Structure formats: C-alpha cells, structure tokens
Short mmCIF file of C-alpha atoms and ligand atoms in Angstrom, two decimals:
data_model
loop_
_atom_site.label_atom_id
_atom_site.label_comp_id
_atom_site.label_asym_id
_atom_site.label_seq_id
_atom_site.Cartn_x
_atom_site.Cartn_y
_atom_site.Cartn_z
CA MET A 1 12.16 -11.69 25.47
CA ARG A 2 13.36 -10.38 22.70
CA ILE A 3 11.80 -9.11 19.56
CA ALA A 4 12.26 -7.65 16.44
CA ILE A 5 10.70 -5.52 13.97
CA SER A 6 10.53 -5.33 10.09
CA THR A 7 9.19 -3.12 7.61
CA GLY A 8 8.71 -4.75 4.11
CA GLY A 9 7.23 -3.46 0.98
CA GLY A 10 6.89 -0.10 -0.41
CA ASP A 11 6.84 2.62 2.82
CA ALA A 12 3.26 4.21 3.85
CA PRO A 13 2.72 7.00 6.27
CA GLY A 14 2.31 5.80 10.04
CA LEU A 15 5.03 3.01 10.03
CA ASN A 16 7.20 5.14 12.32
CA ALA A 17 3.86 5.18 14.48
CA VAL A 18 3.81 1.22 14.36
CA ILE A 19 7.52 1.19 15.37
CA ARG A 20 7.28 3.27 18.34
CA ALA A 21 4.10 1.80 19.46
CA VAL A 22 6.07 -1.83 19.27
CA VAL A 23 9.31 -0.52 21.03
CA LEU A 24 7.24 1.36 23.74
CA SER A 25 4.94 -1.63 24.31
CA ALA A 26 7.59 -4.01 24.38
CA HIS A 27 10.25 -1.74 26.37
CA ALA A 28 7.17 -1.27 29.37
CA ARG A 29 7.22 -5.21 29.50
CA GLY A 30 10.69 -5.35 29.99
CA TRP A 31 11.46 -6.70 26.71
CA GLU A 32 14.74 -5.91 24.23
CA CYS A 33 13.89 -4.88 20.67
CA PHE A 34 15.23 -4.86 17.57
CA GLY A 35 14.74 -3.35 14.40
CA VAL A 36 15.89 -4.72 10.89
CA ARG A 37 16.75 -2.58 8.14
CA ARG A 38 15.29 -1.83 4.70
CA GLY A 39 12.65 -5.20 4.75
CA PHE A 40 15.25 -8.08 5.80
CA ARG A 41 18.15 -6.80 4.09
CA SER A 42 20.59 -5.61 6.82
CA ILE A 43 20.34 -9.56 7.29
CA MET A 44 20.36 -10.90 3.96
CA THR A 45 23.23 -9.04 2.98
CA GLY A 46 26.53 -7.75 4.87
CA GLU A 47 28.91 -10.05 7.09
CA ARG A 48 27.65 -11.81 9.92
CA THR A 49 30.18 -12.32 12.15
CA ASN A 50 27.76 -11.72 15.60
CA PRO A 51 24.20 -12.84 16.01
CA LEU A 52 23.32 -9.34 16.35
CA ASP A 53 24.79 -8.02 13.27
CA GLY A 54 22.38 -6.71 10.86
CA PHE A 55 19.81 -5.79 13.85
CA LEU A 56 19.67 -2.67 15.39
CA ALA A 57 18.51 -1.91 19.23
CA LEU A 58 15.48 -0.04 19.38
CA GLY A 59 14.75 1.73 23.01
CA PRO A 60 12.71 4.41 23.94
CA ASP A 61 15.56 7.27 22.90
CA GLU A 62 15.03 5.43 19.21
CA VAL A 63 11.79 6.09 18.70
CA ARG A 64 11.52 9.49 20.43
CA GLY A 65 9.10 11.75 18.33
CA ILE A 66 8.95 9.64 15.23
CA THR A 67 5.20 9.21 15.51
CA HIS A 68 4.23 12.22 12.67
CA LEU A 69 6.81 11.37 10.81
CA GLY A 70 6.37 9.69 7.13
CA GLY A 71 9.00 6.70 5.90
CA THR A 72 10.12 4.66 7.94
CA ILE A 73 13.02 4.79 10.48
CA LEU A 74 14.28 1.57 9.38
CA GLY A 75 14.25 2.06 5.58
CA ALA A 76 11.88 -0.14 3.49
CA SER A 77 12.73 -2.72 0.54
CA SER A 78 10.57 -3.89 -2.32
CA HIS A 79 13.33 -6.12 -3.56
CA GLY A 80 13.86 -8.16 -0.66
CA ASN A 81 11.46 -11.34 -0.72
CA PRO A 82 14.07 -14.09 1.16
CA PHE A 83 12.69 -16.91 -0.70
CA ARG A 84 12.55 -15.34 -4.45
CA TRP A 85 16.10 -13.48 -3.61
CA PRO A 86 18.30 -12.11 -6.85
CA LYS A 87 21.21 -13.61 -7.18
CA ILE A 88 23.62 -12.44 -10.41
CA LEU A 89 25.34 -15.02 -11.92
CA GLU A 90 28.41 -14.89 -13.94
CA ASP A 91 27.35 -14.29 -17.18
CA GLY A 92 25.17 -11.45 -15.52
CA SER A 93 22.00 -12.81 -15.95
CA VAL A 94 20.17 -13.07 -12.88
CA MET A 95 18.18 -15.87 -11.03
CA GLU A 96 15.89 -16.45 -8.03
CA VAL A 97 17.25 -18.39 -5.16
CA ASP A 98 15.77 -19.23 -1.91
CA ARG A 99 17.56 -17.84 0.65
CA SER A 100 14.87 -18.00 3.59
CA ASP A 101 16.79 -20.68 5.81
CA GLU A 102 19.66 -18.74 6.19
CA LEU A 103 17.09 -15.71 7.29
CA VAL A 104 15.04 -18.30 9.78
CA GLU A 105 18.62 -19.54 11.23
CA ALA A 106 19.56 -15.73 11.63
CA PHE A 107 16.80 -14.77 13.48
CA ARG A 108 17.46 -17.92 15.45
CA LYS A 109 20.92 -17.32 16.43
CA ALA A 110 19.90 -14.03 17.48
CA GLU A 111 17.57 -15.40 20.26
CA ILE A 112 14.53 -13.49 18.62
CA GLY A 113 11.51 -14.86 20.28
CA ALA A 114 9.14 -13.16 18.21
CA LEU A 115 9.30 -10.90 15.05
CA VAL A 116 6.68 -8.17 14.06
CA VAL A 117 6.27 -7.42 10.41
CA ILE A 118 4.82 -4.28 9.10
CA GLY A 119 3.72 -4.91 5.71
CA GLY A 120 1.01 -5.30 3.13
CA ASP A 121 -0.02 -8.30 1.21
CA GLY A 122 3.52 -9.18 -0.33
CA SER A 123 5.28 -8.87 3.09
CA LEU A 124 2.63 -10.82 5.05
CA LYS A 125 2.94 -13.74 2.70
CA ILE A 126 6.39 -13.75 3.08
CA ALA A 127 5.76 -13.55 6.90
CA TYR A 128 3.26 -16.58 6.84
CA GLU A 129 5.79 -18.55 4.63
CA LEU A 130 8.35 -17.87 7.16
CA THR A 131 5.87 -19.13 10.55
CA LYS A 132 5.55 -22.50 8.28
CA LYS A 133 9.28 -22.42 8.86
CA GLY A 134 9.07 -22.06 12.80
CA VAL A 135 9.76 -18.21 12.80
CA PRO A 136 7.32 -16.50 15.18
CA ILE A 137 5.32 -13.89 13.74
CA VAL A 138 3.02 -11.11 14.03
CA GLY A 139 2.00 -9.35 11.56
CA VAL A 140 0.68 -5.53 10.88
CA PRO A 141 -1.24 -4.70 8.13
CA LYS A 142 0.39 -1.57 6.10
CA THR A 143 -0.24 -0.36 2.56
CA ILE A 144 -2.19 3.04 0.81
CA ASP A 145 -3.86 0.67 -1.26
CA ASN A 146 -6.13 -0.52 1.73
CA ASP A 147 -5.92 -3.81 -0.12
CA VAL A 148 -5.08 -6.32 2.97
CA TYR A 149 -8.27 -8.74 3.31
CA GLY A 150 -9.40 -9.45 6.46
CA THR A 151 -8.75 -5.74 8.09
CA GLU A 152 -11.58 -2.49 7.40
CA ALA A 153 -8.49 -0.20 7.02
CA THR A 154 -4.71 -0.30 6.83
CA PHE A 155 -2.98 2.45 8.21
CA GLY A 156 -1.36 4.85 5.24
CA PHE A 157 -4.62 4.85 3.22
CA ASP A 158 -6.12 7.48 4.90
CA THR A 159 -3.61 9.72 4.45
CA ALA A 160 -3.15 8.47 0.36
CA VAL A 161 -6.89 9.49 0.14
CA SER A 162 -6.62 12.89 1.54
CA THR A 163 -3.20 14.06 -0.40
CA ALA A 164 -5.19 12.59 -3.26
CA THR A 165 -8.56 14.56 -2.43
CA ASP A 166 -6.34 17.59 -1.56
CA ALA A 167 -4.84 17.21 -5.68
CA ILE A 168 -8.14 16.64 -7.43
CA ASP A 169 -9.47 20.02 -4.92
CA LYS A 170 -6.36 21.82 -6.72
CA LEU A 171 -6.81 20.46 -10.21
CA HIS A 172 -10.62 21.91 -10.22
CA SER A 173 -9.29 25.32 -10.70
CA THR A 174 -7.30 24.61 -13.82
CA ALA A 175 -9.97 22.38 -15.35
CA GLU A 176 -12.61 25.67 -14.91
CA SER A 177 -10.48 28.10 -15.99
CA HIS A 178 -9.35 26.52 -19.13
CA ASP A 179 -12.66 24.67 -20.04
CA ARG A 180 -10.30 21.38 -19.75
CA VAL A 181 -10.75 18.01 -18.93
CA MET A 182 -8.35 16.84 -16.37
CA VAL A 183 -7.35 13.24 -16.03
CA VAL A 184 -5.48 12.33 -12.85
CA GLU A 185 -4.14 8.83 -12.25
CA LEU A 186 -3.43 7.41 -8.43
CA MET A 187 -1.86 4.53 -7.04
CA GLY A 188 -3.86 1.57 -5.51
CA ARG A 189 -2.57 -1.31 -7.74
CA TYR A 190 -5.53 -3.86 -8.39
CA ALA A 191 -8.14 -2.02 -6.21
CA GLY A 192 -9.63 1.30 -6.43
CA TRP A 193 -9.77 2.63 -2.77
CA ILE A 194 -7.70 5.49 -3.12
CA ALA A 195 -9.74 6.56 -6.48
CA LEU A 196 -13.30 5.81 -5.04
CA HIS A 197 -12.79 7.70 -1.90
CA SER A 198 -10.92 10.62 -3.00
CA GLY A 199 -12.79 10.91 -6.32
CA VAL A 200 -16.10 10.97 -4.32
CA SER A 201 -14.64 13.59 -1.63
CA GLY A 202 -13.52 15.51 -4.39
CA SER A 203 -16.47 15.81 -6.66
CA ALA A 204 -14.49 13.84 -9.46
CA ASP A 205 -17.25 13.48 -12.51
CA VAL A 206 -15.98 10.10 -13.76
CA ILE A 207 -14.26 7.40 -11.57
CA LEU A 208 -12.54 4.68 -12.91
CA ILE A 209 -11.56 1.47 -10.51
CA PRO A 210 -10.20 -1.97 -11.67
CA GLU A 211 -13.12 -3.45 -10.16
CA ILE A 212 -15.30 -1.63 -12.73
CA PRO A 213 -14.12 -2.16 -16.34
CA PHE A 214 -14.84 1.02 -18.35
CA SER A 215 -16.06 1.88 -21.76
CA ILE A 216 -14.30 5.28 -23.05
CA ASP A 217 -17.57 5.54 -25.24
CA ARG A 218 -19.21 5.90 -21.76
CA VAL A 219 -16.72 8.10 -20.30
CA CYS A 220 -16.62 10.62 -23.36
CA GLN A 221 -20.66 10.44 -23.32
CA LYS A 222 -20.42 11.94 -19.56
CA ILE A 223 -18.14 14.60 -20.51
CA MET A 224 -20.18 15.87 -23.62
CA GLU A 225 -23.22 15.65 -21.54
CA ARG A 226 -21.58 17.88 -18.91
CA GLU A 227 -20.61 19.79 -21.99
CA SER A 228 -24.44 20.38 -23.41
CA ARG A 229 -25.26 21.55 -19.78
CA GLY A 230 -22.60 23.95 -19.77
CA ARG A 231 -20.41 22.37 -17.67
CA ARG A 232 -17.24 22.91 -20.14
CA PHE A 233 -14.79 20.86 -17.59
CA SER A 234 -14.58 17.55 -16.48
CA ILE A 235 -12.63 15.59 -13.87
CA VAL A 236 -11.62 12.25 -14.61
CA VAL A 237 -10.08 10.18 -11.69
CA VAL A 238 -8.21 6.84 -13.21
CA ALA A 239 -6.87 4.17 -10.50
CA GLU A 240 -3.62 3.00 -11.76
CA GLY A 241 -5.13 -0.57 -12.38
CA ALA A 242 -8.19 0.56 -14.65
CA ARG A 243 -8.84 -1.17 -17.12
CA PRO A 244 -11.17 -0.85 -20.51
CA GLN A 245 -13.98 -3.67 -20.82
CA GLY A 246 -12.03 -6.55 -22.40
CA GLY A 247 -8.99 -4.46 -22.44
CA ASP A 248 -5.82 -5.13 -20.17
CA LEU A 249 -4.06 -3.52 -17.42
CA VAL A 250 -1.15 -0.92 -18.54
CA LEU A 251 1.97 -1.54 -17.12
CA GLN A 252 5.19 0.61 -16.82
CA ASP A 253 7.14 -2.55 -15.89
CA GLU A 254 6.99 -6.31 -16.40
CA ALA A 255 7.54 -8.42 -13.11
CA GLY A 256 11.33 -9.92 -13.35
CA VAL A 257 13.48 -11.61 -11.26
CA GLY A 258 12.75 -10.40 -7.56
CA ARG A 259 10.66 -7.55 -8.46
CA VAL A 260 6.51 -7.39 -9.40
CA GLU A 261 5.23 -5.92 -11.74
CA ARG A 262 4.73 -2.09 -11.93
CA LEU A 263 1.32 -0.80 -13.03
CA GLY A 264 0.86 2.97 -14.62
CA GLY A 265 0.01 4.77 -17.91
CA ILE A 266 -3.86 4.13 -18.14
CA GLY A 267 -4.40 7.92 -17.14
CA ALA A 268 -2.74 9.20 -20.35
CA VAL A 269 -3.92 6.40 -22.40
CA VAL A 270 -7.40 7.80 -21.13
CA ALA A 271 -6.84 11.33 -21.32
CA GLU A 272 -5.72 10.53 -25.17
CA GLU A 273 -8.78 8.86 -26.33
CA ILE A 274 -10.97 11.63 -24.69
CA ALA A 275 -8.96 14.12 -26.44
CA THR A 276 -9.55 12.53 -29.72
CA ARG A 277 -12.87 11.24 -29.37
CA THR A 278 -14.43 14.67 -27.61
CA GLY A 279 -12.10 17.24 -29.42
CA LYS A 280 -11.96 18.82 -25.76
CA GLU A 281 -8.58 20.23 -24.68
CA THR A 282 -7.21 17.72 -22.04
CA ARG A 283 -4.08 17.27 -19.55
CA SER A 284 -3.42 14.04 -17.61
CA LEU A 285 -0.89 13.93 -14.44
CA VAL A 286 0.31 10.90 -12.29
CA LEU A 287 -0.08 11.60 -8.71
CA GLY A 288 2.62 8.82 -8.13
CA HIS A 289 4.71 8.58 -4.89
CA LEU A 290 3.16 11.73 -3.29
CA GLN A 291 0.56 9.80 -2.23
CA ARG A 292 2.91 7.92 0.07
CA GLY A 293 4.32 10.49 1.73
CA GLY A 294 3.88 13.39 4.34
CA SER A 295 2.56 13.10 8.06
CA PRO A 296 0.02 10.41 8.43
CA THR A 297 -3.14 11.84 9.45
CA THR A 298 -4.81 11.62 12.63
CA PHE A 299 -6.83 8.60 11.98
CA ASP A 300 -3.61 6.79 10.53
CA ARG A 301 -0.97 7.89 13.39
CA LEU A 302 -4.04 6.20 15.81
CA LEU A 303 -4.57 3.01 13.78
CA ALA A 304 -0.98 2.44 13.50
CA LEU A 305 -0.41 3.09 17.32
CA ARG A 306 -3.19 0.84 18.05
CA PHE A 307 -1.76 -2.04 15.53
CA GLY A 308 1.68 -1.80 17.18
CA ALA A 309 0.50 -1.72 20.99
CA ALA A 310 -1.89 -4.85 19.89
CA ALA A 311 1.57 -6.74 17.83
CA VAL A 312 3.08 -6.90 21.27
CA GLY A 313 -0.23 -7.85 23.70
CA ALA A 314 -0.46 -10.51 20.77
CA ILE A 315 2.99 -11.47 21.30
CA ALA A 316 2.64 -11.48 25.53
CA SER A 317 -0.17 -13.60 24.88
CA GLY A 318 1.24 -16.31 22.86
CA ARG A 319 -0.61 -15.52 19.71
CA LEU A 320 1.63 -16.14 17.28
CA GLY A 321 1.29 -16.96 13.56
CA THR A 322 -1.21 -13.66 13.35
CA VAL A 323 -1.91 -10.58 12.04
CA VAL A 324 -3.53 -7.33 14.01
CA VAL A 325 -6.86 -6.48 12.08
CA TYR A 326 -9.10 -3.39 12.79
CA ALA A 327 -12.90 -4.61 12.72
CA PRO A 328 -14.36 -1.20 13.88
CA PRO A 329 -14.24 -0.11 16.49
CA GLU A 330 -12.01 -2.94 17.75
CA VAL A 331 -8.43 -3.81 16.80
CA LYS A 332 -8.31 -7.83 16.66
CA VAL A 333 -5.77 -10.46 16.01
CA VAL A 334 -6.53 -13.01 13.25
CA PRO A 335 -4.71 -16.15 11.71
CA LEU A 336 -2.08 -14.73 9.00
CA ALA A 337 -3.56 -18.03 7.07
CA ASP A 338 -6.86 -16.34 7.06
CA VAL A 339 -5.28 -13.06 5.31
CA VAL A 340 -2.79 -14.11 2.73
CA GLY A 341 -3.56 -14.96 -0.81
CA LYS A 342 -6.40 -12.86 -1.02
CA GLN A 343 -7.36 -9.51 -2.40
CA ARG A 344 -9.51 -6.94 -0.32
CA LEU A 345 -11.44 -4.96 -3.74
CA VAL A 346 -13.92 -2.59 -3.64
CA PRO A 347 -17.30 -4.71 -3.58
CA LEU A 348 -19.99 -3.63 -6.34
CA ASP A 349 -22.41 -3.29 -4.11
CA SER A 350 -20.30 -0.79 -2.20
CA GLY A 351 -22.45 2.27 -0.41
CA ILE A 352 -20.19 4.48 -1.45
CA ILE A 353 -19.97 3.31 -5.54
CA GLN A 354 -24.24 3.64 -4.90
CA THR A 355 -23.66 7.20 -3.38
CA ALA A 356 -21.46 8.48 -5.90
CA ARG A 357 -24.21 7.19 -8.42
CA SER A 358 -26.95 9.12 -6.49
CA LEU A 359 -24.75 12.12 -7.16
CA GLY A 360 -24.28 11.60 -10.92
CA THR A 361 -20.80 10.45 -10.68
CA SER A 362 -19.85 8.08 -13.73
CA PHE A 363 -17.88 4.84 -13.35
CA GLY A 364 -17.45 4.50 -17.15
CA ASP A 365 -19.88 1.44 -17.17
O1 LIG B 1 1.67 -0.72 -2.65
C1 LIG B 1 1.73 0.74 -2.73
C2 LIG B 1 2.24 1.41 -4.00
O2 LIG B 1 2.42 2.40 -3.96
C3 LIG B 1 0.97 1.12 -4.79
O3 LIG B 1 0.01 1.95 -5.11
C4 LIG B 1 1.85 1.30 -6.24
O4 LIG B 1 1.70 0.44 -7.83
C5 LIG B 1 3.36 0.57 -6.05
O5 LIG B 1 3.12 0.57 -4.21
C6 LIG B 1 4.35 1.67 -6.44
O6 LIG B 1 5.52 0.71 -6.34
P1 LIG B 1 7.12 1.26 -6.14
O7 LIG B 1 7.26 2.47 -5.44
O8 LIG B 1 7.74 0.14 -6.37
O9 LIG B 1 6.93 1.78 -7.70
#
C-alpha cells in the first residue's frame, strides 16, 4: 500500500503533528508514504518525467521531532485549487482552467492507494470534488478558524485562541495605564470562534463577531457606561468578519482568479468610530498571522496526532471519501459529503455567549 499526504490552504499549528502521526501509523502497517509539497503544487508545477516526480518520500526519519513545530514540513499554498488553476495568457491577463484531470492522472500513475488531505473547508471541498473523480481520499480538518462543519474542533484553533488571549491580556496594561480604548482585530474569516473564546477568556469589554451584527452606538454606550463607573479604559475584540447592522464586510482584497477574498480592516474602522463618537483616545491593532504561528498547544498536538492516526485507520478499513472529526470524547469518521459546503458558525444560543453576557460583556447588539 502506498499513501500520500497533502497540506492545503493556510498553515495552522498542529500540521506537522498530523503528518508525523500519518507517517508513523502507515509505517507501522508496512505502507509507503509520500508527501505532496505546497498543497498540490509540487505535482501541478515542474517537469514530470517519472511517476513519483513531485512526491517526497516520508518515513520515520523524516518526521522525527516535528510534533511541536508550527508550520508544515510539506509547505502550504492558498492558491492551489486544481479545478480553478490560474493560467497567464499571452496578453498578460489571467484565466482559470480546470487541471484536476492531470492531478487525478498523476495520483493514478504514482499508484497512490489513498490520499490524506489535511485542510480547511476550501481544501476539503477540493478533496470532495477529487473523490468524485475516483481519487481515494480521507480528509483531516485543519484551521485556526474552527469553522469546519461536523467537527467540534479543528486543530490549530486552540493555539490561535491562546495567542489571542495572551495578546488581550497584554493590551490591558496599556489600555489601563493610558485610559485608552484598545481595539484588537482577530482572524476567523466568517466565524467568530477565535474572537469569542479569546475575548471571554481575556475579559474583553466588547466582543464583535460576524454572527451578531453590531451597532456602533451600542459599542460606544458600553464604553461610556464603563467610563461613568470610573473604568476609564476598554478592550474591544473584533473578529475580522464582524460587520455593522445593515453594513458590509470590510475586505483587504476582493476574490480574484485562483484566490479567495481577504478579510481585514474592520478593527481600524471601529476604532475610528469610537474615537470620534466618545472622544476617547483609541488605538487599534491587527494580530494577524501571529495567530497561525508557534508551537501547537497540548490540546492541538493531541487532536492532530489522533486525527492522523485515525485517518490511517480509516484507510485501512476502507472508509474512503471520508473525513475524520472530533466528536468528544471520540475521533470518528464521517462522509466528506456531510461536511463540505457548510459553515460552522457560533450558534446564537451558545453557552459561551450567554456566559459573556452574564459577565456584562457587550456584543454591540
Ligand atoms: O483561514 C485561516 C486564515 O488565517 C483566516 O483566519 C484569515 O482570514 C486567512 O486565513 C488569511 O489568509 P492569508 O494567509 O492568505 O492572508
């Protein structure tokens, strides 16, 4: 048996732990294991004279001592959708072409019996489309955003939340020393998981998430109400996907050929509104990719190792076209079809939202 692993989309802490678990579990069964580099790019680009060109042999030696390392030894790519591959035309313009058949053929020629695709919703959707073309796949849900449907957690999320909570703790010092409003924008795309979990844990006064469109008046009311109680500083946590009631997402970059839209900028907009309306000295920052970096937390390492071993278990038992998910306390396998094309957003009746409201936190609604 010969299997391959790919890490698509953005990186997340825990990717290397999954790779190690897959390689060691496969090795224990006497299987061969290969990595595909930078998403599917090492197969889609470069010369292919040999069926294994673009594949990297992975054995116990190649994955030694990597569980605690951030990033991915295979490299990642956010622009590697084989169904929507950017092609530069002679006039310099770019169009999308479907190169998925080439990829399917490359896997067939390399005699890959199963492919483990470690990715977020975008990569799992690609994986699902490839299964329809006959590629035997098991998915592993990865993203700091925690927005993959069907799993209670993705690995990477816990580490991102720890980083964000630590940042919020640190912002308290300056906020309190200078009587300022500090606005911090966090990642998460269209879901507010990172902002909610770190905002509550870091005692933010206001948490703005995509699931609850906010009123800037209500945000300022909360800040001034604190002021009237002698609390002359406030911490406002804003998810990058948060938007005002009746307003739009703030984007850094529109979607284009071979790339998705990039969110970002709402923190600065909120900060400016607060400064204008309250007269309070206000500063904003974007925590950005710090949330994707560093060593995975114990929770993420363990989840990632469990996911990797479970993916190999699923291949061994012939459960292909599936994805491993966390259904506490178990790691299970469900059909990819049940998971793709859906988003896992923060439910409005979430116990964590209720806890935050009981503590006096404002969601700007
Ligand atoms: O999906 C993970 C994520 O970090 C999002 O939270 C964020 O919106 C996006 O990726 C950033 O992507 P890039 O690294 O391409 O800027």
